[in-house]
mmCIF file of C-alpha atoms and ligand atoms in Angstrom:
data_model
loop_
_atom_site.group_PDB
_atom_site.id
_atom_site.type_symbol
_atom_site.label_atom_id
_atom_site.label_comp_id
_atom_site.label_asym_id
_atom_site.label_seq_id
_atom_site.Cartn_x
_atom_site.Cartn_y
_atom_site.Cartn_z
ATOM 1 C CA UNK A 1308 -135.138 -19.416 33.919
ATOM 2 C CA UNK A 1309 -137.064 -16.912 36.100
ATOM 3 C CA UNK A 1310 -140.244 -15.266 34.949
ATOM 4 C CA UNK A 1311 -139.958 -12.058 32.914
ATOM 5 C CA UNK A 1312 -141.341 -9.004 34.724
ATOM 6 C CA UNK A 1313 -144.025 -7.897 32.282
ATOM 7 C CA UNK A 1314 -145.281 -4.429 33.164
ATOM 8 C CA UNK A 1315 -149.006 -5.072 32.499
ATOM 9 C CA UNK A 1316 -150.125 -3.878 35.932
ATOM 10 C CA UNK A 1317 -148.336 -0.520 35.767
ATOM 11 C CA UNK A 1318 -149.043 0.389 32.130
ATOM 12 C CA UNK A 1319 -151.667 3.013 33.020
ATOM 13 C CA UNK A 1320 -149.296 4.829 35.371
ATOM 14 C CA UNK A 1321 -145.925 4.290 33.705
ATOM 15 C CA UNK A 1322 -145.543 7.536 31.769
ATOM 16 C CA UNK A 1323 -146.829 9.708 34.578
ATOM 17 C CA UNK A 1324 -144.644 8.027 37.193
ATOM 18 C CA UNK A 1325 -141.472 7.461 35.154
ATOM 19 C CA UNK A 1326 -140.872 10.787 33.502
ATOM 20 C CA UNK A 1327 -142.861 10.312 30.269
ATOM 21 C CA UNK A 1328 -141.650 11.776 26.979
ATOM 22 C CA UNK A 1329 -139.432 14.257 28.791
ATOM 23 C CA UNK A 1330 -137.294 11.384 30.098
ATOM 24 C CA UNK A 1331 -137.609 9.562 26.777
ATOM 25 C CA UNK A 1332 -136.176 12.532 24.890
ATOM 26 C CA UNK A 1333 -133.362 13.082 27.382
ATOM 27 C CA UNK A 1334 -132.365 9.396 27.305
ATOM 28 C CA UNK A 1335 -132.618 9.239 23.509
ATOM 29 C CA UNK A 1336 -130.315 12.241 23.168
ATOM 30 C CA UNK A 1337 -127.714 10.460 25.319
ATOM 31 C CA UNK A 1338 -127.956 7.249 23.262
ATOM 32 C CA UNK A 1339 -128.121 8.685 19.756
ATOM 33 C CA UNK A 1340 -124.402 9.470 19.383
ATOM 34 C CA UNK A 1341 -123.519 5.769 19.725
ATOM 35 C CA UNK A 1342 -125.917 4.461 17.067
ATOM 36 C CA UNK A 1343 -124.584 3.284 13.737
ATOM 37 C CA UNK A 1344 -126.466 3.858 10.456
ATOM 38 C CA UNK A 1345 -129.500 1.595 9.987
ATOM 39 C CA UNK A 1346 -132.599 0.382 11.809
ATOM 40 C CA UNK A 1347 -132.851 0.277 15.597
ATOM 41 C CA UNK A 1348 -134.706 -2.306 17.716
ATOM 42 C CA UNK A 1349 -135.597 -1.395 21.300
ATOM 43 C CA UNK A 1350 -136.179 -4.565 23.307
ATOM 44 C CA UNK A 1351 -138.478 -4.010 26.302
ATOM 45 C CA UNK A 1352 -139.758 -0.878 24.566
ATOM 46 C CA UNK A 1353 -142.443 -0.330 27.215
ATOM 47 C CA UNK A 1354 -144.673 2.635 26.339
ATOM 48 C CA UNK A 1355 -142.178 3.701 23.668
ATOM 49 C CA UNK A 1356 -140.890 6.908 25.240
ATOM 50 C CA UNK A 1357 -137.177 6.324 24.514
ATOM 51 C CA UNK A 1358 -137.913 4.762 21.106
ATOM 52 C CA UNK A 1359 -140.106 7.739 20.169
ATOM 53 C CA UNK A 1360 -137.336 10.083 21.314
ATOM 54 C CA UNK A 1361 -134.929 8.297 18.934
ATOM 55 C CA UNK A 1362 -137.514 8.385 16.131
ATOM 56 C CA UNK A 1363 -137.839 12.151 16.611
ATOM 57 C CA UNK A 1364 -134.087 12.372 16.018
ATOM 58 C CA UNK A 1365 -134.572 10.730 12.616
ATOM 59 C CA UNK A 1366 -133.905 7.048 13.343
ATOM 60 C CA UNK A 1367 -136.053 4.143 12.121
ATOM 61 C CA UNK A 1368 -137.016 2.528 15.414
ATOM 62 C CA UNK A 1369 -138.881 -0.738 16.085
ATOM 63 C CA UNK A 1370 -139.998 -2.024 19.456
ATOM 64 C CA UNK A 1371 -140.793 -5.339 21.091
ATOM 65 C CA UNK A 1372 -142.123 -6.082 24.598
ATOM 66 C CA UNK A 1373 -143.777 -8.928 26.515
ATOM 67 C CA UNK A 1374 -146.492 -6.660 27.896
ATOM 68 C CA UNK A 1375 -149.450 -5.977 25.595
ATOM 69 C CA UNK A 1376 -150.816 -3.090 27.742
ATOM 70 C CA UNK A 1377 -147.407 -1.368 27.543
ATOM 71 C CA UNK A 1378 -147.220 -2.079 23.800
ATOM 72 C CA UNK A 1379 -150.660 -0.565 23.222
ATOM 73 C CA UNK A 1380 -149.185 2.755 24.363
ATOM 74 C CA UNK A 1381 -145.998 2.282 22.357
ATOM 75 C CA UNK A 1382 -148.124 1.624 19.254
ATOM 76 C CA UNK A 1383 -149.543 5.142 19.538
ATOM 77 C CA UNK A 1384 -145.998 6.513 19.322
ATOM 78 C CA UNK A 1385 -144.452 4.075 16.816
ATOM 79 C CA UNK A 1386 -147.362 3.110 14.586
ATOM 80 C CA UNK A 1387 -146.784 -0.197 12.755
ATOM 81 C CA UNK A 1388 -143.360 -0.721 14.274
ATOM 82 C CA UNK A 1389 -144.084 -2.559 17.526
ATOM 83 C CA UNK A 1390 -144.848 -6.202 18.234
ATOM 84 C CA UNK A 1391 -145.218 -8.600 21.132
ATOM 85 C CA UNK A 1392 -142.219 -10.770 21.855
ATOM 86 C CA UNK A 1393 -139.766 -11.953 24.469
ATOM 87 C CA UNK A 1394 -136.160 -10.767 24.726
ATOM 88 C CA UNK A 1395 -135.216 -14.453 25.154
ATOM 89 C CA UNK A 1396 -136.762 -15.509 21.812
ATOM 90 C CA UNK A 1397 -136.912 -12.444 19.594
ATOM 91 C CA UNK A 1398 -139.395 -12.715 16.702
ATOM 92 C CA UNK A 1399 -136.871 -11.452 14.106
ATOM 93 C CA UNK A 1400 -134.539 -13.074 11.597
ATOM 94 C CA UNK A 1401 -130.766 -13.174 12.105
ATOM 95 C CA UNK A 1402 -129.017 -9.920 11.193
ATOM 96 C CA UNK A 1403 -132.212 -7.818 10.952
ATOM 97 C CA UNK A 1404 -130.975 -4.711 12.802
ATOM 98 C CA UNK A 1405 -128.001 -2.355 12.807
ATOM 99 C CA UNK A 1406 -128.661 -1.344 16.455
ATOM 100 C CA UNK A 1407 -130.325 -2.868 19.468
ATOM 101 C CA UNK A 1408 -131.205 -0.906 22.601
ATOM 102 C CA UNK A 1409 -132.048 -2.092 26.128
ATOM 103 C CA UNK A 1410 -133.003 0.625 28.631
ATOM 104 C CA UNK A 1411 -133.854 -0.368 32.228
ATOM 105 C CA UNK A 1412 -134.784 -3.860 31.040
ATOM 106 C CA UNK A 1413 -131.934 -6.339 31.460
ATOM 107 C CA UNK A 1414 -132.629 -6.920 35.188
ATOM 108 C CA UNK A 1415 -136.229 -7.867 34.341
ATOM 109 C CA UNK A 1416 -135.891 -10.236 31.383
ATOM 110 C CA UNK A 1417 -135.543 -13.462 33.379
ATOM 111 C CA UNK A 1418 -132.334 -14.691 31.682
ATOM 112 C CA UNK A 1419 -129.887 -11.928 30.776
ATOM 113 C CA UNK A 1420 -127.255 -14.149 29.056
ATOM 114 C CA UNK A 1421 -129.967 -15.600 26.786
ATOM 115 C CA UNK A 1422 -131.317 -12.104 26.013
ATOM 116 C CA UNK A 1423 -127.796 -11.049 25.002
ATOM 117 C CA UNK A 1424 -127.358 -14.078 22.736
ATOM 118 C CA UNK A 1425 -130.662 -13.195 21.086
ATOM 119 C CA UNK A 1426 -129.578 -9.569 20.732
ATOM 120 C CA UNK A 1427 -126.328 -10.682 19.054
ATOM 121 C CA UNK A 1428 -128.268 -12.984 16.710
ATOM 122 C CA UNK A 1429 -130.604 -10.261 15.377
ATOM 123 C CA UNK A 1430 -127.740 -7.747 14.975
ATOM 124 C CA UNK A 1431 -125.777 -7.498 11.729
ATOM 125 C CA UNK A 1432 -122.000 -7.967 11.912
ATOM 126 C CA UNK A 1433 -120.651 -4.571 12.984
ATOM 127 C CA UNK A 1434 -124.020 -3.750 14.586
ATOM 128 C CA UNK A 1435 -124.231 -1.974 17.951
ATOM 129 C CA UNK A 1436 -125.803 -2.987 21.240
ATOM 130 C CA UNK A 1437 -126.549 -0.008 23.527
ATOM 131 C CA UNK A 1438 -127.571 -0.772 27.096
ATOM 132 C CA UNK A 1439 -128.745 1.477 29.922
ATOM 133 C CA UNK A 1440 -128.407 -0.866 32.858
ATOM 134 C CA UNK A 1441 -127.577 -1.476 36.505
ATOM 135 C CA UNK A 1442 -128.574 0.674 39.447
ATOM 136 C CA UNK A 1443 -129.134 4.345 38.577
ATOM 137 C CA UNK A 1444 -127.750 6.885 41.055
ATOM 138 C CA UNK A 1445 -128.586 10.420 42.140
ATOM 139 C CA UNK A 1446 -127.095 12.826 44.675
ATOM 140 C CA UNK A 1447 -128.565 12.327 48.152
ATOM 141 C CA UNK A 1448 -131.766 14.206 48.971
ATOM 142 C CA UNK A 1449 -134.889 13.528 51.039
ATOM 143 C CA UNK A 1450 -136.518 11.354 48.363
ATOM 144 C CA UNK A 1451 -133.372 9.439 47.467
ATOM 145 C CA UNK A 1452 -132.992 8.705 51.209
ATOM 146 C CA UNK A 1453 -136.433 7.053 51.215
ATOM 147 C CA UNK A 1454 -135.562 4.986 48.141
ATOM 148 C CA UNK A 1455 -132.278 3.955 49.779
ATOM 149 C CA UNK A 1456 -134.223 2.519 52.739
ATOM 150 C CA UNK A 1457 -136.077 0.263 50.287
ATOM 151 C CA UNK A 1458 -132.938 -0.911 48.492
ATOM 152 C CA UNK A 1459 -132.802 -4.025 50.707
ATOM 153 C CA UNK A 1460 -135.913 -5.262 48.901
ATOM 154 C CA UNK A 1461 -134.233 -5.205 45.502
ATOM 155 C CA UNK A 1462 -133.056 -8.616 44.331
ATOM 156 C CA UNK A 1463 -129.377 -8.752 43.322
ATOM 157 C CA UNK A 1464 -129.076 -7.293 39.827
ATOM 158 C CA UNK A 1465 -127.518 -9.340 37.048
ATOM 159 C CA UNK A 1466 -126.926 -6.229 34.916
ATOM 160 C CA UNK A 1467 -123.946 -4.728 36.753
ATOM 161 C CA UNK A 1468 -121.185 -3.486 34.420
ATOM 162 C CA UNK A 1469 -119.151 -6.632 35.174
ATOM 163 C CA UNK A 1470 -122.143 -8.997 34.782
ATOM 164 C CA UNK A 1471 -123.129 -7.419 31.497
ATOM 165 C CA UNK A 1472 -119.557 -7.503 30.164
ATOM 166 C CA UNK A 1473 -119.253 -11.214 30.836
ATOM 167 C CA UNK A 1474 -122.607 -12.082 29.261
ATOM 168 C CA UNK A 1475 -121.913 -9.826 26.260
ATOM 169 C CA UNK A 1476 -118.483 -11.334 25.635
ATOM 170 C CA UNK A 1477 -119.975 -14.838 25.741
ATOM 171 C CA UNK A 1478 -122.599 -13.719 23.210
ATOM 172 C CA UNK A 1479 -119.947 -12.472 20.755
ATOM 173 C CA UNK A 1480 -120.212 -8.775 21.571
ATOM 174 C CA UNK A 1481 -117.115 -6.659 22.149
ATOM 175 C CA UNK A 1482 -117.288 -3.648 24.461
ATOM 176 C CA UNK A 1483 -116.611 -0.261 22.890
ATOM 177 C CA UNK A 1484 -117.190 1.790 26.013
ATOM 178 C CA UNK A 1485 -118.872 2.133 29.393
ATOM 179 C CA UNK A 1486 -119.770 5.224 31.387
ATOM 180 C CA UNK A 1487 -121.692 6.101 34.524
ATOM 181 C CA UNK A 1488 -123.009 9.450 33.410
ATOM 182 C CA UNK A 1489 -126.003 11.819 33.535
ATOM 183 C CA UNK A 1490 -129.065 10.577 31.713
ATOM 184 C CA UNK A 1491 -132.182 12.448 32.785
ATOM 185 C CA UNK A 1492 -133.460 14.988 35.271
ATOM 186 C CA UNK A 1493 -136.707 14.487 37.081
ATOM 187 C CA UNK A 1494 -138.812 16.629 39.389
ATOM 188 C CA UNK A 1495 -140.806 14.521 41.857
ATOM 189 C CA UNK A 1496 -142.876 15.659 44.819
ATOM 190 C CA UNK A 1497 -143.006 13.657 48.062
ATOM 191 C CA UNK A 1498 -146.716 13.094 47.375
ATOM 192 C CA UNK A 1499 -146.009 11.619 43.939
ATOM 193 C CA UNK A 1500 -143.354 9.264 45.312
ATOM 194 C CA UNK A 1501 -145.696 8.272 48.139
ATOM 195 C CA UNK A 1502 -148.452 7.419 45.666
ATOM 196 C CA UNK A 1503 -146.072 5.406 43.505
ATOM 197 C CA UNK A 1504 -144.851 3.360 46.495
ATOM 198 C CA UNK A 1505 -148.289 2.912 48.105
ATOM 199 C CA UNK A 1506 -149.534 1.554 44.790
ATOM 200 C CA UNK A 1507 -146.503 -0.758 44.501
ATOM 201 C CA UNK A 1508 -145.452 0.532 41.104
ATOM 202 C CA UNK A 1509 -141.739 -0.440 41.325
ATOM 203 C CA UNK A 1510 -141.346 -4.159 40.478
ATOM 204 C CA UNK A 1511 -139.414 -4.859 43.691
ATOM 205 C CA UNK A 1512 -142.624 -4.082 45.655
ATOM 206 C CA UNK A 1513 -144.929 -6.338 43.625
ATOM 207 C CA UNK A 1514 -144.463 -9.453 45.757
ATOM 208 C CA UNK A 1515 -143.651 -7.993 49.183
ATOM 209 C CA UNK A 1516 -145.622 -9.797 51.923
ATOM 210 C CA UNK A 1517 -147.446 -8.166 54.855
ATOM 211 C CA UNK A 1518 -144.693 -8.702 57.419
ATOM 212 C CA UNK A 1519 -141.939 -7.141 55.280
ATOM 213 C CA UNK A 1520 -144.286 -4.359 54.205
ATOM 214 C CA UNK A 1521 -144.957 -3.462 57.853
ATOM 215 C CA UNK A 1522 -141.297 -3.774 58.884
ATOM 216 C CA UNK A 1523 -139.495 -2.173 55.921
ATOM 217 C CA UNK A 1524 -141.872 -0.289 53.647
ATOM 218 C CA UNK A 1525 -144.263 1.310 56.139
ATOM 219 C CA UNK A 1526 -141.504 3.169 58.093
ATOM 220 C CA UNK A 1527 -140.149 4.536 54.788
ATOM 221 C CA UNK A 1528 -143.637 5.690 53.809
ATOM 222 C CA UNK A 1529 -144.076 7.286 57.241
ATOM 223 C CA UNK A 1530 -140.835 9.253 56.749
ATOM 224 C CA UNK A 1531 -142.111 10.388 53.360
ATOM 225 C CA UNK A 1532 -145.455 11.525 54.821
ATOM 226 C CA UNK A 1533 -143.594 13.702 57.315
ATOM 227 C CA UNK A 1534 -141.561 15.647 54.776
ATOM 228 C CA UNK A 1535 -142.363 19.375 54.584
ATOM 229 C CA UNK A 1536 -143.953 20.842 51.440
ATOM 230 C CA UNK A 1537 -145.303 17.567 50.050
ATOM 231 C CA UNK A 1538 -146.237 19.208 46.750
ATOM 232 C CA UNK A 1539 -142.904 20.936 46.166
ATOM 233 C CA UNK A 1540 -140.955 19.070 43.472
ATOM 234 C CA UNK A 1541 -137.469 17.880 44.323
ATOM 235 C CA UNK A 1542 -135.228 17.650 41.263
ATOM 236 C CA UNK A 1543 -132.933 14.675 40.884
ATOM 237 C CA UNK A 1544 -130.293 14.290 38.208
ATOM 238 C CA UNK A 1545 -130.087 10.574 37.593
ATOM 239 C CA UNK A 1546 -126.889 8.968 36.383
ATOM 240 C CA UNK A 1547 -126.988 5.616 34.652
ATOM 241 C CA UNK A 1548 -124.597 2.969 33.445
ATOM 242 C CA UNK A 1549 -124.421 3.151 29.688
ATOM 243 C CA UNK A 1550 -122.496 0.485 27.788
ATOM 244 C CA UNK A 1551 -121.917 0.119 24.069
ATOM 245 C CA UNK A 1552 -120.900 -3.146 22.376
ATOM 246 C CA UNK A 1553 -120.247 -4.134 18.769
ATOM 247 C CA UNK A 1554 -121.063 -7.481 17.194
ATOM 248 C CA UNK A 1555 -117.770 -8.951 16.035
HETATM 249 C C1 SAM B 2503 -138.775 -0.506 33.208
HETATM 250 S S1 SAM B 2503 -139.664 -0.812 31.716
HETATM 251 C C2 SAM B 2503 -138.611 0.064 30.555
HETATM 252 C C3 SAM B 2503 -139.361 0.497 29.330
HETATM 253 C C4 SAM B 2503 -138.539 1.393 28.386
HETATM 254 N N1 SAM B 2503 -137.365 0.733 27.905
HETATM 255 C C5 SAM B 2503 -138.180 2.676 29.083
HETATM 256 O O1 SAM B 2503 -136.989 2.944 29.345
HETATM 257 O O2 SAM B 2503 -139.117 3.453 29.388
HETATM 258 C C6 SAM B 2503 -139.270 -2.505 31.377
HETATM 259 C C7 SAM B 2503 -140.036 -3.113 30.198
HETATM 260 O O3 SAM B 2503 -139.439 -4.391 29.881
HETATM 261 C C8 SAM B 2503 -140.479 -5.309 29.562
HETATM 262 N N2 SAM B 2503 -139.939 -6.677 29.708
HETATM 263 C C9 SAM B 2503 -139.640 -7.344 30.848
HETATM 264 N N3 SAM B 2503 -139.168 -8.570 30.550
HETATM 265 C C10 SAM B 2503 -139.164 -8.680 29.189
HETATM 266 C C11 SAM B 2503 -138.777 -9.712 28.292
HETATM 267 N N4 SAM B 2503 -138.321 -10.901 28.721
HETATM 268 N N5 SAM B 2503 -138.892 -9.487 26.960
HETATM 269 C C12 SAM B 2503 -139.382 -8.294 26.491
HETATM 270 N N6 SAM B 2503 -139.765 -7.292 27.307
HETATM 271 C C13 SAM B 2503 -139.641 -7.460 28.642
HETATM 272 C C14 SAM B 2503 -141.607 -4.922 30.520
HETATM 273 O O4 SAM B 2503 -142.868 -5.385 30.109
HETATM 274 C C15 SAM B 2503 -141.507 -3.388 30.500
HETATM 275 O O5 SAM B 2503 -142.315 -2.835 29.493
#
């Protein structure tokens, strides 16, 4: 089993760099139509932005995460409803939830098939698993071009639609639907993206050594520094894979 990617080191910057409540609300609105009646658990809840978006829509939402600094922020949004715990050994009894949500988490958990078995265990029969997973996509622009240059540093993702389907089926979850569809819109300036990359906020930059940094990352940063109007936001409309499963 590989190590889980706990987000301790980026907790202070996460909301500012990843869209904050605006993204949380947009993502929650996309997920809400697939929820069934009853409590929701978000696994890998992070700072709670998506969970809080669902709570604002009237759902009872609980959150769990391996990172205590991320959870401290989630606790401000979901008072009394967050706890520390690992997706691979959830601290909940069998059949506790009607819905379980993973957003941008399954590639980080360390063992996706085990996380799906745990998700199936804590769901009631007939309960729903909603996953936002796989590589997000946006139409090409100057900032997306820089991110594309860094894609070679991303480890292969286990949470492709096919990978997730297989693991879900083995965990006793039947697919209701899958879509690659709009999720959220974000305005980012070249300077903001530059800061995020220089500070190694994306997990795929955490362990990059000096040689690879100089050969792959530095030229991408140089291209970013040369863009005109570094403080003019560029708007991207991100599409995500969204899959819905039911516990049979
Ligand atoms: C990219 S953030 C997503 C947070 C939130 N779902 C969102 O969309 O804003 C990934 C989160 O998953 C958590 N995480 C990673 N591995 C985990 C695991 N094995 N169990 C629980 N949480 C995990 C990280 O600590 C981090 O808070």
